[in-house]
mmCIF file of C-alpha atoms in Angstrom:
data_model
loop_
_atom_site.group_PDB
_atom_site.id
_atom_site.type_symbol
_atom_site.label_atom_id
_atom_site.label_comp_id
_atom_site.label_asym_id
_atom_site.label_seq_id
_atom_site.Cartn_x
_atom_site.Cartn_y
_atom_site.Cartn_z
ATOM 1 C CA UNK A 265 -42.761 24.277 -13.507
ATOM 2 C CA UNK A 266 -42.667 21.049 -11.489
ATOM 3 C CA UNK A 267 -39.870 18.625 -12.233
ATOM 4 C CA UNK A 268 -41.012 15.506 -14.107
ATOM 5 C CA UNK A 269 -41.258 12.273 -12.142
ATOM 6 C CA UNK A 270 -38.867 9.701 -13.583
ATOM 7 C CA UNK A 271 -38.290 6.040 -12.798
ATOM 8 C CA UNK A 272 -35.079 4.279 -13.738
ATOM 9 C CA UNK A 273 -35.919 0.621 -14.116
ATOM 10 C CA UNK A 274 -35.160 -2.727 -15.738
ATOM 11 C CA UNK A 275 -36.519 -3.210 -19.236
ATOM 12 C CA UNK A 276 -39.591 -5.285 -19.951
ATOM 13 C CA UNK A 277 -40.221 -8.484 -21.852
ATOM 14 C CA UNK A 278 -42.963 -11.080 -22.398
ATOM 15 C CA UNK A 279 -45.630 -8.383 -22.590
ATOM 16 C CA UNK A 280 -44.622 -6.709 -19.307
ATOM 17 C CA UNK A 281 -43.271 -3.143 -18.930
ATOM 18 C CA UNK A 282 -40.522 -4.476 -16.619
ATOM 19 C CA UNK A 283 -39.383 -7.928 -15.554
ATOM 20 C CA UNK A 284 -38.299 -6.831 -12.068
ATOM 21 C CA UNK A 285 -40.790 -7.179 -9.201
ATOM 22 C CA UNK A 286 -39.916 -3.887 -7.482
ATOM 23 C CA UNK A 287 -39.895 -1.919 -10.741
ATOM 24 C CA UNK A 288 -43.135 -3.511 -11.866
ATOM 25 C CA UNK A 289 -44.821 -2.724 -8.533
ATOM 26 C CA UNK A 290 -44.074 0.992 -8.892
ATOM 27 C CA UNK A 291 -44.988 1.098 -12.598
ATOM 28 C CA UNK A 292 -48.315 -0.662 -12.028
ATOM 29 C CA UNK A 293 -49.238 1.516 -9.056
ATOM 30 C CA UNK A 294 -48.407 4.705 -10.961
ATOM 31 C CA UNK A 295 -50.687 3.563 -13.781
ATOM 32 C CA UNK A 296 -53.502 2.711 -11.383
ATOM 33 C CA UNK A 297 -53.184 6.075 -9.588
ATOM 34 C CA UNK A 298 -52.793 8.144 -12.766
ATOM 35 C CA UNK A 299 -49.317 9.415 -11.879
ATOM 36 C CA UNK A 300 -47.392 10.923 -14.850
ATOM 37 C CA UNK A 301 -44.330 8.735 -14.418
ATOM 38 C CA UNK A 302 -41.671 8.755 -17.123
ATOM 39 C CA UNK A 303 -39.825 5.452 -17.500
ATOM 40 C CA UNK A 304 -36.115 5.305 -18.224
ATOM 41 C CA UNK A 305 -35.095 1.713 -18.846
ATOM 42 C CA UNK A 306 -31.363 1.790 -18.140
ATOM 43 C CA UNK A 307 -30.646 -1.895 -17.306
ATOM 44 C CA UNK A 308 -27.635 -0.800 -15.270
ATOM 45 C CA UNK A 309 -27.963 -1.126 -11.489
ATOM 46 C CA UNK A 310 -24.562 0.544 -11.002
ATOM 47 C CA UNK A 311 -26.150 3.884 -11.907
ATOM 48 C CA UNK A 312 -28.347 3.611 -8.826
ATOM 49 C CA UNK A 313 -27.251 5.130 -5.484
ATOM 50 C CA UNK A 314 -28.192 1.830 -3.821
ATOM 51 C CA UNK A 315 -26.717 -0.406 -6.526
ATOM 52 C CA UNK A 316 -30.174 -1.687 -7.445
ATOM 53 C CA UNK A 317 -33.211 -0.665 -9.459
ATOM 54 C CA UNK A 318 -35.696 1.033 -9.402
ATOM 55 C CA UNK A 319 -34.601 4.627 -8.818
ATOM 56 C CA UNK A 320 -37.277 7.320 -8.537
ATOM 57 C CA UNK A 321 -36.339 10.928 -9.293
ATOM 58 C CA UNK A 322 -38.376 14.099 -9.029
ATOM 59 C CA UNK A 323 -35.806 16.740 -9.764
ATOM 60 C CA UNK A 324 -32.163 16.517 -8.814
ATOM 61 C CA UNK A 325 -32.607 16.511 -5.040
ATOM 62 C CA UNK A 326 -35.422 14.004 -4.404
ATOM 63 C CA UNK A 327 -34.362 10.412 -5.012
ATOM 64 C CA UNK A 328 -35.927 7.198 -3.696
ATOM 65 C CA UNK A 329 -34.836 3.616 -4.299
ATOM 66 C CA UNK A 330 -37.324 1.794 -2.062
ATOM 67 C CA UNK A 331 -40.670 0.855 -3.698
ATOM 68 C CA UNK A 332 -42.462 1.519 -0.399
ATOM 69 C CA UNK A 333 -41.069 5.048 -0.146
ATOM 70 C CA UNK A 334 -41.855 5.711 -3.801
ATOM 71 C CA UNK A 335 -45.487 4.697 -3.321
ATOM 72 C CA UNK A 336 -45.721 6.784 -0.145
ATOM 73 C CA UNK A 337 -44.419 9.812 -2.033
ATOM 74 C CA UNK A 338 -46.932 9.333 -4.842
ATOM 75 C CA UNK A 339 -49.739 9.201 -2.286
ATOM 76 C CA UNK A 340 -48.479 12.435 -0.709
ATOM 77 C CA UNK A 341 -48.621 14.006 -4.155
ATOM 78 C CA UNK A 342 -52.330 13.051 -4.381
ATOM 79 C CA UNK A 343 -51.775 10.027 -6.612
ATOM 80 C CA UNK A 344 -53.569 7.606 -4.335
ATOM 81 C CA UNK A 345 -55.068 4.371 -5.631
ATOM 82 C CA UNK A 346 -56.263 3.418 -2.130
ATOM 83 C CA UNK A 347 -58.397 6.401 -1.162
ATOM 84 C CA UNK A 348 -61.638 4.367 -1.222
ATOM 85 C CA UNK A 349 -60.316 1.521 0.964
ATOM 86 C CA UNK A 350 -61.687 0.967 4.444
ATOM 87 C CA UNK A 351 -59.447 0.417 7.464
ATOM 88 C CA UNK A 352 -60.114 -3.333 7.216
ATOM 89 C CA UNK A 353 -59.177 -3.404 3.550
ATOM 90 C CA UNK A 354 -55.996 -1.433 4.222
ATOM 91 C CA UNK A 355 -55.077 -4.060 6.808
ATOM 92 C CA UNK A 356 -55.703 -6.768 4.214
ATOM 93 C CA UNK A 357 -53.215 -5.060 1.888
ATOM 94 C CA UNK A 358 -50.512 -5.312 4.551
ATOM 95 C CA UNK A 359 -51.412 -8.919 5.368
ATOM 96 C CA UNK A 360 -51.342 -10.157 1.780
ATOM 97 C CA UNK A 361 -48.104 -8.282 1.091
ATOM 98 C CA UNK A 362 -46.506 -10.108 4.026
ATOM 99 C CA UNK A 363 -47.959 -13.384 2.761
ATOM 100 C CA UNK A 364 -46.325 -12.886 -0.634
ATOM 101 C CA UNK A 365 -42.973 -12.024 0.936
ATOM 102 C CA UNK A 366 -43.014 -15.030 3.227
ATOM 103 C CA UNK A 367 -44.607 -17.708 1.047
ATOM 104 C CA UNK A 368 -44.286 -16.760 -2.614
ATOM 105 C CA UNK A 369 -41.010 -14.883 -2.990
ATOM 106 C CA UNK A 370 -38.759 -17.791 -1.854
ATOM 107 C CA UNK A 371 -40.210 -20.062 -4.559
ATOM 108 C CA UNK A 372 -39.908 -17.325 -7.172
ATOM 109 C CA UNK A 373 -36.249 -16.753 -6.275
ATOM 110 C CA UNK A 374 -35.587 -20.480 -6.309
ATOM 111 C CA UNK A 375 -37.269 -20.893 -9.680
ATOM 112 C CA UNK A 376 -35.369 -18.094 -11.416
ATOM 113 C CA UNK A 377 -31.963 -18.363 -9.729
ATOM 114 C CA UNK A 378 -31.444 -21.645 -7.861
ATOM 115 C CA UNK A 379 -32.982 -24.080 -10.335
ATOM 116 C CA UNK A 380 -29.876 -25.077 -12.321
ATOM 117 C CA UNK A 381 -31.657 -25.542 -15.636
ATOM 118 C CA UNK A 382 -33.543 -22.253 -15.410
ATOM 119 C CA UNK A 383 -30.427 -20.328 -14.407
ATOM 120 C CA UNK A 384 -28.169 -21.730 -17.124
ATOM 121 C CA UNK A 385 -30.698 -21.732 -19.952
ATOM 122 C CA UNK A 386 -32.756 -18.660 -19.128
ATOM 123 C CA UNK A 387 -31.952 -16.252 -16.268
ATOM 124 C CA UNK A 388 -28.218 -15.863 -16.833
ATOM 125 C CA UNK A 389 -28.404 -15.441 -20.641
ATOM 126 C CA UNK A 390 -31.387 -13.059 -20.395
ATOM 127 C CA UNK A 391 -29.577 -10.667 -18.084
ATOM 128 C CA UNK A 392 -26.313 -11.112 -20.001
ATOM 129 C CA UNK A 393 -28.091 -9.860 -23.117
ATOM 130 C CA UNK A 394 -29.586 -6.722 -21.609
ATOM 131 C CA UNK A 395 -26.694 -5.662 -19.352
ATOM 132 C CA UNK A 396 -23.886 -3.503 -20.790
ATOM 133 C CA UNK A 397 -20.344 -4.863 -21.098
ATOM 134 C CA UNK A 398 -18.591 -5.789 -18.826
ATOM 135 C CA UNK A 399 -21.445 -5.986 -16.275
ATOM 136 C CA UNK A 400 -23.063 -8.804 -18.251
ATOM 137 C CA UNK A 401 -20.244 -11.133 -17.189
ATOM 138 C CA UNK A 402 -20.613 -10.897 -13.424
ATOM 139 C CA UNK A 403 -23.917 -9.196 -12.478
ATOM 140 C CA UNK A 404 -26.032 -12.332 -13.174
ATOM 141 C CA UNK A 405 -23.771 -14.274 -10.816
ATOM 142 C CA UNK A 406 -24.087 -11.544 -8.186
ATOM 143 C CA UNK A 407 -27.872 -11.674 -8.518
ATOM 144 C CA UNK A 408 -27.848 -15.444 -8.091
ATOM 145 C CA UNK A 409 -25.679 -15.071 -4.979
ATOM 146 C CA UNK A 410 -28.051 -12.451 -3.541
ATOM 147 C CA UNK A 411 -31.017 -14.763 -4.141
ATOM 148 C CA UNK A 412 -29.193 -17.638 -2.451
ATOM 149 C CA UNK A 413 -28.297 -15.499 0.571
ATOM 150 C CA UNK A 414 -31.882 -14.324 0.933
ATOM 151 C CA UNK A 415 -33.155 -17.882 0.791
ATOM 152 C CA UNK A 416 -30.583 -18.981 3.361
ATOM 153 C CA UNK A 417 -31.728 -16.226 5.726
ATOM 154 C CA UNK A 418 -35.404 -17.089 5.382
ATOM 155 C CA UNK A 419 -35.244 -20.847 4.924
ATOM 156 C CA UNK A 420 -32.670 -22.140 7.347
ATOM 157 C CA UNK A 421 -29.070 -21.896 6.289
ATOM 158 C CA UNK A 422 -27.460 -24.647 4.236
ATOM 159 C CA UNK A 423 -30.563 -26.760 3.710
ATOM 160 C CA UNK A 424 -31.412 -25.295 0.291
ATOM 161 C CA UNK A 425 -30.074 -28.373 -1.486
ATOM 162 C CA UNK A 426 -32.271 -30.600 0.628
ATOM 163 C CA UNK A 427 -35.107 -32.046 -1.438
ATOM 164 C CA UNK A 428 -37.667 -31.726 1.335
ATOM 165 C CA UNK A 429 -36.799 -28.071 1.904
ATOM 166 C CA UNK A 430 -37.228 -27.325 -1.816
ATOM 167 C CA UNK A 431 -40.554 -29.146 -1.848
ATOM 168 C CA UNK A 432 -41.720 -27.113 1.164
ATOM 169 C CA UNK A 433 -40.786 -23.849 -0.554
ATOM 170 C CA UNK A 434 -43.016 -24.705 -3.506
ATOM 171 C CA UNK A 435 -45.837 -26.010 -1.314
ATOM 172 C CA UNK A 436 -45.908 -22.681 0.522
ATOM 173 C CA UNK A 437 -45.973 -20.738 -2.757
ATOM 174 C CA UNK A 438 -48.829 -22.815 -4.135
ATOM 175 C CA UNK A 439 -50.769 -22.300 -0.917
ATOM 176 C CA UNK A 440 -50.203 -18.566 -1.272
ATOM 177 C CA UNK A 441 -51.554 -18.631 -4.825
ATOM 178 C CA UNK A 442 -54.620 -20.541 -3.669
ATOM 179 C CA UNK A 443 -55.302 -17.928 -0.980
ATOM 180 C CA UNK A 444 -54.907 -15.090 -3.474
ATOM 181 C CA UNK A 445 -57.207 -16.844 -5.906
ATOM 182 C CA UNK A 446 -59.821 -17.290 -3.196
ATOM 183 C CA UNK A 447 -59.578 -13.619 -2.165
ATOM 184 C CA UNK A 448 -59.941 -12.383 -5.754
ATOM 185 C CA UNK A 449 -62.924 -14.585 -6.523
ATOM 186 C CA UNK A 450 -64.982 -13.354 -9.467
ATOM 187 C CA UNK A 451 -64.002 -9.698 -9.067
ATOM 188 C CA UNK A 452 -61.969 -7.770 -11.611
ATOM 189 C CA UNK A 453 -59.608 -6.589 -8.870
ATOM 190 C CA UNK A 454 -59.042 -7.533 -5.245
ATOM 191 C CA UNK A 455 -61.305 -4.826 -3.811
ATOM 192 C CA UNK A 456 -63.859 -4.489 -6.557
ATOM 193 C CA UNK A 457 -63.808 -2.634 -9.867
ATOM 194 C CA UNK A 458 -60.756 -0.402 -9.288
ATOM 195 C CA UNK A 459 -57.143 -1.549 -8.785
ATOM 196 C CA UNK A 460 -55.266 -0.645 -5.614
ATOM 197 C CA UNK A 461 -51.843 -1.150 -4.057
ATOM 198 C CA UNK A 462 -52.602 -4.830 -3.499
ATOM 199 C CA UNK A 463 -53.356 -5.325 -7.186
ATOM 200 C CA UNK A 464 -50.040 -3.687 -8.097
ATOM 201 C CA UNK A 465 -48.109 -5.879 -5.654
ATOM 202 C CA UNK A 466 -49.802 -9.130 -6.665
ATOM 203 C CA UNK A 467 -49.468 -8.370 -10.377
ATOM 204 C CA UNK A 468 -45.762 -7.529 -10.003
ATOM 205 C CA UNK A 469 -45.099 -10.857 -8.279
ATOM 206 C CA UNK A 470 -47.145 -13.327 -10.292
ATOM 207 C CA UNK A 471 -47.013 -11.847 -13.814
ATOM 208 C CA UNK A 472 -43.266 -12.539 -14.366
ATOM 209 C CA UNK A 473 -43.750 -16.125 -13.176
ATOM 210 C CA UNK A 474 -46.715 -16.523 -15.499
ATOM 211 C CA UNK A 475 -45.057 -14.922 -18.536
ATOM 212 C CA UNK A 476 -41.372 -15.922 -18.367
ATOM 213 C CA UNK A 477 -40.525 -18.860 -20.677
ATOM 214 C CA UNK A 478 -38.646 -20.829 -18.022
ATOM 215 C CA UNK A 479 -37.621 -24.351 -19.108
ATOM 216 C CA UNK A 480 -38.603 -25.733 -15.687
ATOM 217 C CA UNK A 481 -41.482 -23.951 -13.973
ATOM 218 C CA UNK A 482 -43.702 -25.945 -11.628
ATOM 219 C CA UNK A 483 -44.816 -22.669 -10.063
ATOM 220 C CA UNK A 484 -46.104 -21.484 -13.423
ATOM 221 C CA UNK A 485 -47.954 -24.753 -13.943
ATOM 222 C CA UNK A 486 -49.832 -24.294 -10.671
ATOM 223 C CA UNK A 487 -50.506 -20.610 -11.387
ATOM 224 C CA UNK A 488 -52.085 -21.485 -14.747
ATOM 225 C CA UNK A 489 -54.586 -23.645 -12.886
ATOM 226 C CA UNK A 490 -55.758 -20.569 -10.949
ATOM 227 C CA UNK A 491 -57.873 -19.262 -13.804
ATOM 228 C CA UNK A 492 -58.972 -16.064 -12.122
ATOM 229 C CA UNK A 493 -55.354 -15.059 -11.401
ATOM 230 C CA UNK A 494 -54.446 -15.702 -15.046
ATOM 231 C CA UNK A 495 -57.430 -13.575 -16.122
ATOM 232 C CA UNK A 496 -56.360 -10.922 -13.616
ATOM 233 C CA UNK A 497 -52.894 -10.637 -15.197
ATOM 234 C CA UNK A 498 -54.405 -10.487 -18.683
ATOM 235 C CA UNK A 499 -56.840 -7.780 -17.526
ATOM 236 C CA UNK A 500 -54.084 -5.587 -16.087
ATOM 237 C CA UNK A 501 -51.816 -5.899 -19.124
ATOM 238 C CA UNK A 502 -54.579 -5.261 -21.661
ATOM 239 C CA UNK A 503 -56.044 -2.264 -19.813
ATOM 240 C CA UNK A 504 -52.914 -0.555 -18.563
ATOM 241 C CA UNK A 505 -50.018 -1.844 -20.700
ATOM 242 C CA UNK A 506 -51.470 -2.562 -24.157
ATOM 243 C CA UNK A 507 -48.328 -1.531 -26.049
ATOM 244 C CA UNK A 508 -46.155 -3.887 -24.000
ATOM 245 C CA UNK A 509 -48.661 -6.679 -24.574
ATOM 246 C CA UNK A 510 -48.420 -6.155 -28.321
ATOM 247 C CA UNK A 511 -44.614 -6.178 -28.182
ATOM 248 C CA UNK A 512 -44.761 -9.649 -26.612
ATOM 249 C CA UNK A 513 -45.728 -11.074 -29.987
ATOM 250 C CA UNK A 514 -42.365 -9.919 -31.357
ATOM 251 C CA UNK A 515 -40.173 -11.151 -28.507
ATOM 252 C CA UNK A 516 -37.273 -13.176 -29.859
ATOM 253 C CA UNK A 517 -35.667 -14.450 -26.668
ATOM 254 C CA UNK A 518 -35.504 -18.201 -26.244
ATOM 255 C CA UNK A 519 -33.479 -20.333 -23.828
ATOM 256 C CA UNK A 520 -29.795 -20.750 -24.663
ATOM 257 C CA UNK A 521 -28.924 -22.380 -27.961
ATOM 258 C CA UNK A 522 -25.619 -23.611 -29.375
ATOM 259 C CA UNK A 523 -25.116 -20.245 -31.084
ATOM 260 C CA UNK A 524 -25.722 -18.459 -27.790
ATOM 261 C CA UNK A 525 -23.092 -20.582 -26.094
ATOM 262 C CA UNK A 526 -20.603 -19.935 -28.890
ATOM 263 C CA UNK A 527 -21.296 -16.204 -28.605
ATOM 264 C CA UNK A 528 -20.850 -16.420 -24.841
ATOM 265 C CA UNK A 529 -17.545 -18.293 -25.237
ATOM 266 C CA UNK A 530 -16.194 -15.632 -27.588
ATOM 267 C CA UNK A 531 -17.122 -12.866 -25.184
ATOM 268 C CA UNK A 532 -15.623 -14.790 -22.289
ATOM 269 C CA UNK A 533 -12.279 -15.094 -24.094
ATOM 270 C CA UNK A 534 -12.411 -11.380 -24.899
ATOM 271 C CA UNK A 535 -13.160 -10.448 -21.305
ATOM 272 C CA UNK A 536 -10.324 -12.614 -20.011
ATOM 273 C CA UNK A 537 -7.929 -10.880 -22.404
ATOM 274 C CA UNK A 538 -9.094 -7.464 -21.228
ATOM 275 C CA UNK A 539 -8.748 -8.529 -17.588
ATOM 276 C CA UNK A 540 -5.197 -9.824 -18.118
ATOM 277 C CA UNK A 541 -4.194 -6.606 -19.866
ATOM 278 C CA UNK A 542 -5.659 -4.570 -17.012
ATOM 279 C CA UNK A 543 -3.762 -6.604 -14.401
ATOM 280 C CA UNK A 544 -0.482 -6.226 -16.282
ATOM 281 C CA UNK A 545 -1.014 -2.477 -16.570
ATOM 282 C CA UNK A 546 -1.792 -2.245 -12.851
ATOM 283 C CA UNK A 547 1.304 -4.243 -11.949
ATOM 284 C CA UNK A 548 3.519 -1.951 -14.027
ATOM 285 C CA UNK A 549 2.000 1.292 -12.754
ATOM 286 C CA UNK A 550 2.020 0.245 -9.087
ATOM 287 C CA UNK A 551 5.616 -0.959 -9.146
ATOM 288 C CA UNK A 552 4.837 -4.590 -8.446
ATOM 289 C CA UNK A 553 6.699 -5.394 -11.661
ATOM 290 C CA UNK A 554 9.749 -3.384 -12.782
ATOM 291 C CA UNK A 555 11.431 -3.469 -16.151
ATOM 292 C CA UNK A 556 15.157 -2.691 -16.228
ATOM 293 C CA UNK A 557 15.994 -0.645 -19.315
ATOM 294 C CA UNK A 558 19.619 0.096 -18.288
ATOM 295 C CA UNK A 559 21.033 -2.681 -20.400
ATOM 296 C CA UNK A 560 22.155 -4.868 -17.480
ATOM 297 C CA UNK A 561 21.963 -8.573 -18.051
ATOM 298 C CA UNK A 562 20.156 -9.292 -14.786
ATOM 299 C CA UNK A 563 16.919 -7.387 -14.143
ATOM 300 C CA UNK A 564 16.122 -6.195 -10.627
ATOM 301 C CA UNK A 565 13.210 -8.148 -9.174
ATOM 302 C CA UNK A 566 10.903 -6.535 -6.639
ATOM 303 C CA UNK A 567 10.977 -7.980 -3.148
ATOM 304 C CA UNK A 568 7.824 -8.567 -1.141
ATOM 305 C CA UNK A 569 6.625 -10.418 1.929
ATOM 306 C CA UNK A 570 3.257 -12.174 2.050
ATOM 307 C CA UNK A 571 1.507 -12.462 5.378
ATOM 308 C CA UNK A 572 -0.635 -15.590 4.957
ATOM 309 C CA UNK A 573 -2.720 -15.001 8.066
ATOM 310 C CA UNK A 574 -4.261 -11.682 7.058
ATOM 311 C CA UNK A 575 -3.502 -11.713 3.351
ATOM 312 C CA UNK A 576 -1.661 -8.407 3.476
ATOM 313 C CA UNK A 577 1.106 -7.683 1.056
ATOM 314 C CA UNK A 578 3.856 -5.494 2.475
ATOM 315 C CA UNK A 579 6.453 -4.061 0.132
ATOM 316 C CA UNK A 580 10.087 -3.914 1.210
ATOM 317 C CA UNK A 581 12.356 -1.064 0.275
ATOM 318 C CA UNK A 582 15.006 -2.116 -2.153
ATOM 319 C CA UNK A 583 18.612 -1.514 -1.127
ATOM 320 C CA UNK A 584 20.546 1.084 -3.058
ATOM 321 C CA UNK A 585 23.198 -0.307 -5.354
#
C-alpha cells in the first residue's frame, strides 16, 4: 500500500486553506491536479527540516520543502494540471511566475511586514495567536527580519525607508496586477476552462492580499479594482475550497485591541520570568555562579576574563586554598 501524501503547512484564515504563499501554492495545485494530499496544519516551522513550511512527506524517506520540487514530484506521480499546455503556454507560466517574484512579492512583503501599522496591529498578533509558546514571542520578529533582508537584497540596501523607493515598490506591484488582469481577460482561468500551475501561483499570491483584513492596504485597494482577478479568487475558493470559504464567516480575528495588548503584556512578563529562571539555572549548572555552603562568611567568587575584541569568555582556574 502506497504511503499517503502529507503536507505540513500553516493554518488558514479569511476563507483560505492556508495564509502562506508557498503552502497555498502547493494546496491549490494539488486540488487542481486531483492529488490526494492530506493537510496537517502544524503552525510550527521548527518541525520542518528547513525551518520553514511547507513540508511534503510521502512516507518516512521522501521529504520536500521546496514548492517547486513538490509540484515536480506530483507531476511525476501523474498528477499534472499542465498536461494540455502548449510549449508557448508553458513558457508563459515561467514568465508570469518571474513577474510575480520581481514585481508583486516585494510589495506584499512590505505590506504585511514593513508597514508599521499592519505589523503591529495585524501580522504580529495573528502569528502570535497561532504559534505555540514560546515561539509566538520571537518568530514574528524573525519573519519580519527575513522580509526586510529579502527586500534589501532585491531593492537596494538601506533605501527601504525612502519614500520614493516605497512608492516604486507599490507601482511595480500594481503594474503586475494590471498585466495579470489583462492576461486573464474574460476567461475562468488563465489558459481557458481548467486551472493550471499559473492559476495556483497567482491565486496563492493575490488571495491573501485580497482577503487579509490589513488596517493599511493600498495593494488590496488596487486589486479590488481588477474585477476579473477578484472574480478569479472567488471562483477558486468556491469551487475548490468551499468549506474554508464557509469558515470565513465565523472568523473572529480583528486587529489588536486593548484586551489583546493586555494579554500580550501578561504573556511578556511571564516569558521574561521564565527566561530569567532559565539563565539562573544555566549559570548555576555551568559553574559561572557558585554558592558556598561551607559556612564561611565570604563566598568564593568565580574569576573570568572577558576578551572585548572577539567576545570570548575564558574561565580561569581557581587557586587551591
